[in-house]
Structures are given as C-alpha cells and as structure tokens.
Short mmCIF file of C-alpha atoms in Angstrom, two decimals:
data_model
loop_
_atom_site.label_atom_id
_atom_site.label_comp_id
_atom_site.label_asym_id
_atom_site.label_seq_id
_atom_site.Cartn_x
_atom_site.Cartn_y
_atom_site.Cartn_z
CA UNK C 26 199.88 124.38 -30.54
CA UNK C 27 199.41 127.95 -29.28
CA UNK C 28 200.98 127.12 -25.92
CA UNK C 29 204.07 125.75 -27.66
CA UNK C 30 204.37 128.91 -29.74
CA UNK C 31 204.05 131.11 -26.67
CA UNK C 32 206.63 129.04 -24.82
CA UNK C 33 209.04 129.25 -27.78
CA UNK C 34 208.65 133.03 -27.92
CA UNK C 35 209.21 133.37 -24.18
CA UNK C 36 212.32 131.22 -24.32
CA UNK C 37 213.69 133.19 -27.27
CA UNK C 38 213.04 136.47 -25.46
CA UNK C 39 214.67 135.05 -22.34
CA UNK C 40 217.84 134.09 -24.21
CA UNK C 41 218.01 137.53 -25.82
CA UNK C 42 217.53 139.20 -22.45
CA UNK C 43 220.44 137.23 -20.99
CA UNK C 44 222.70 138.73 -23.67
CA UNK C 45 221.81 142.25 -22.50
CA UNK C 46 223.80 143.81 -19.68
CA UNK C 47 220.58 144.93 -17.97
CA UNK C 48 218.04 142.37 -16.85
CA UNK C 49 214.61 143.31 -18.17
CA UNK C 50 211.72 143.82 -15.80
CA UNK C 51 208.44 142.42 -17.03
CA UNK C 52 205.34 144.39 -16.18
CA UNK C 53 202.31 142.90 -14.49
CA UNK C 54 198.92 143.51 -16.02
CA UNK C 55 198.28 146.65 -18.05
CA UNK C 56 200.69 149.04 -16.37
CA UNK C 57 204.44 149.49 -16.45
CA UNK C 58 206.21 148.51 -13.24
CA UNK C 59 209.45 150.37 -13.98
CA UNK C 60 209.99 153.64 -12.14
CA UNK C 61 213.16 155.22 -13.50
CA UNK C 62 213.35 156.87 -16.91
CA UNK C 63 216.01 154.59 -18.40
CA UNK C 64 214.08 151.43 -17.48
CA UNK C 65 210.84 152.89 -18.80
CA UNK C 66 212.57 153.88 -22.04
CA UNK C 67 213.88 150.32 -22.45
CA UNK C 68 210.42 148.86 -21.77
CA UNK C 69 208.23 151.26 -23.74
CA UNK C 70 210.29 153.14 -26.33
CA UNK C 71 213.47 151.29 -27.25
CA UNK C 72 211.71 148.70 -29.41
CA UNK C 73 211.01 151.36 -32.04
CA UNK C 74 213.38 154.26 -31.30
CA UNK C 75 216.33 151.87 -30.63
CA UNK C 76 218.78 151.72 -27.74
CA UNK C 77 220.71 154.87 -28.67
CA UNK C 78 217.65 156.80 -29.83
CA UNK C 79 218.80 156.47 -33.44
CA UNK C 80 215.36 155.49 -34.76
CA UNK C 81 214.84 152.85 -37.44
CA UNK C 82 213.75 152.35 -41.04
CA UNK C 83 212.26 149.14 -42.37
CA UNK C 84 208.75 147.82 -41.91
CA UNK C 85 207.98 151.24 -40.47
CA UNK C 86 209.72 154.56 -40.00
CA UNK C 87 210.59 155.35 -36.40
CA UNK C 88 212.09 158.81 -35.96
CA UNK C 89 215.43 159.31 -34.30
CA UNK C 90 215.31 160.93 -30.89
CA UNK C 91 219.08 161.47 -30.67
CA UNK C 92 219.89 164.98 -31.85
CA UNK C 93 216.23 165.73 -32.55
CA UNK C 94 215.33 169.26 -31.45
CA UNK C 95 211.77 168.12 -30.73
CA UNK C 96 213.11 165.65 -28.12
CA UNK C 97 213.93 168.71 -26.01
CA UNK C 98 210.48 170.30 -26.27
CA UNK C 99 208.78 169.55 -22.97
CA UNK C 100 205.14 169.78 -23.99
CA UNK C 101 205.77 167.95 -27.27
CA UNK C 102 207.42 164.96 -25.63
CA UNK C 103 204.84 164.76 -22.82
CA UNK C 104 202.00 164.95 -25.35
CA UNK C 105 203.47 162.19 -27.52
CA UNK C 106 204.05 159.85 -24.58
CA UNK C 107 200.52 160.47 -23.27
CA UNK C 108 198.58 160.51 -26.51
CA UNK C 109 200.81 158.92 -29.14
CA UNK C 110 201.61 160.30 -32.57
CA UNK C 111 200.91 158.67 -35.91
CA UNK C 112 201.95 155.02 -35.44
CA UNK C 113 203.26 155.61 -31.91
CA UNK C 114 200.87 154.21 -29.31
CA UNK C 115 199.82 156.30 -26.31
CA UNK C 116 202.11 154.47 -23.87
CA UNK C 117 201.41 157.06 -21.18
CA UNK C 118 197.98 155.48 -20.71
CA UNK C 119 199.81 152.63 -19.00
CA UNK C 120 201.94 154.86 -16.74
CA UNK C 121 201.40 157.04 -13.72
CA UNK C 122 202.23 160.74 -14.03
CA UNK C 123 205.56 160.27 -12.22
CA UNK C 124 206.53 157.51 -14.66
CA UNK C 125 205.72 159.68 -17.68
CA UNK C 126 207.79 162.49 -16.15
CA UNK C 127 210.69 160.08 -15.60
CA UNK C 128 210.75 158.78 -19.19
CA UNK C 129 210.30 162.29 -20.62
CA UNK C 130 213.23 163.54 -18.54
CA UNK C 131 215.35 160.58 -19.66
CA UNK C 132 214.60 161.26 -23.34
CA UNK C 133 215.31 164.98 -22.99
CA UNK C 134 218.53 164.53 -21.02
CA UNK C 135 219.86 161.63 -23.09
CA UNK C 136 218.87 162.41 -26.67
CA UNK C 137 217.95 166.09 -27.12
CA UNK C 138 220.66 168.46 -28.30
CA UNK C 139 222.20 170.42 -25.41
CA UNK C 140 221.12 174.04 -24.89
CA UNK C 141 223.08 176.66 -26.79
CA UNK C 142 226.10 178.10 -25.04
CA UNK C 143 225.00 180.37 -22.22
CA UNK C 144 221.44 179.06 -22.27
CA UNK C 145 220.22 177.39 -19.07
CA UNK C 146 219.06 173.80 -19.21
CA UNK C 147 215.27 173.57 -18.98
CA UNK C 148 213.92 172.37 -15.63
CA UNK C 149 213.02 168.74 -15.17
CA UNK C 150 209.46 167.64 -15.90
CA UNK C 151 207.38 166.83 -12.82
CA UNK C 152 204.34 164.64 -12.30
CA UNK C 153 202.32 167.87 -11.96
CA UNK C 154 203.45 168.97 -15.44
CA UNK C 155 202.25 165.64 -16.83
CA UNK C 156 198.94 165.83 -14.95
CA UNK C 157 198.22 169.23 -16.52
CA UNK C 158 198.60 167.74 -20.02
CA UNK C 159 196.84 164.46 -19.35
#
C-alpha cells in the first residue's frame, strides 16, 4: 500500500514538473545538489515563499520576500537560511557555504528593494561571509 502511495506521489510530482519551464533537479541524500542561487531557491524556498517571492497565507503564514526590506539585510538573510526562523527550517544545514551564499545573493538581488538613489548596491555574499555566521 505504501509503495503505491509513494509511486502515485512521484508520478503526480513528475507531471507537475513537466508543466514547469525549468526541469527540477532532485537532490541525492541529505544535501542539495543545486549550485546556483535560482535553482537553490526553487528547491529550498519556493515551496513556502512562492515563485515570485510573494509569500503565502493559508495553512501557515509565509512572509513575502519581494519588496521586503529584510530581504536585503545580509546578516539577517544568512542567519535565517542557516538557522531557520519560527516555522522556517534551517535549510542551510543541508548546503555548503557557497550554496548558502548563492541563494542569499539570489534572494537579495531578486526580491529586496533596490538601494536608494545614489546608494551603492551592497557587495555580494561570499562563502567566507557564510562561514563566519555558521
């Protein structure tokens, strides 16, 4: 019975994945295999924060990242990816430092409000920045 349920879920996920324009990459074991920020976001974050970072309300409340000032705060985003926050799991436990840096940079560049006019964009997060907070 359990094997049939698992097979049905895999087939349903497979048919949904075919509808997406980007083929999903399944991870092996307990670590994420994706390397670039967009792929890591899709694998680890999009399920709750949604594809456009708009967040969601329903069975739980998942905050929007798009337009959220906190999405631009380097230490805040690194900390949340590494250690989780409230109902958010510590997904950084399943990533290398370079992967955490990649997803943090993707979130900041894609969803955070742009710097004020005349303000420089903050530098990209590096694996060393992540290692210091781990």
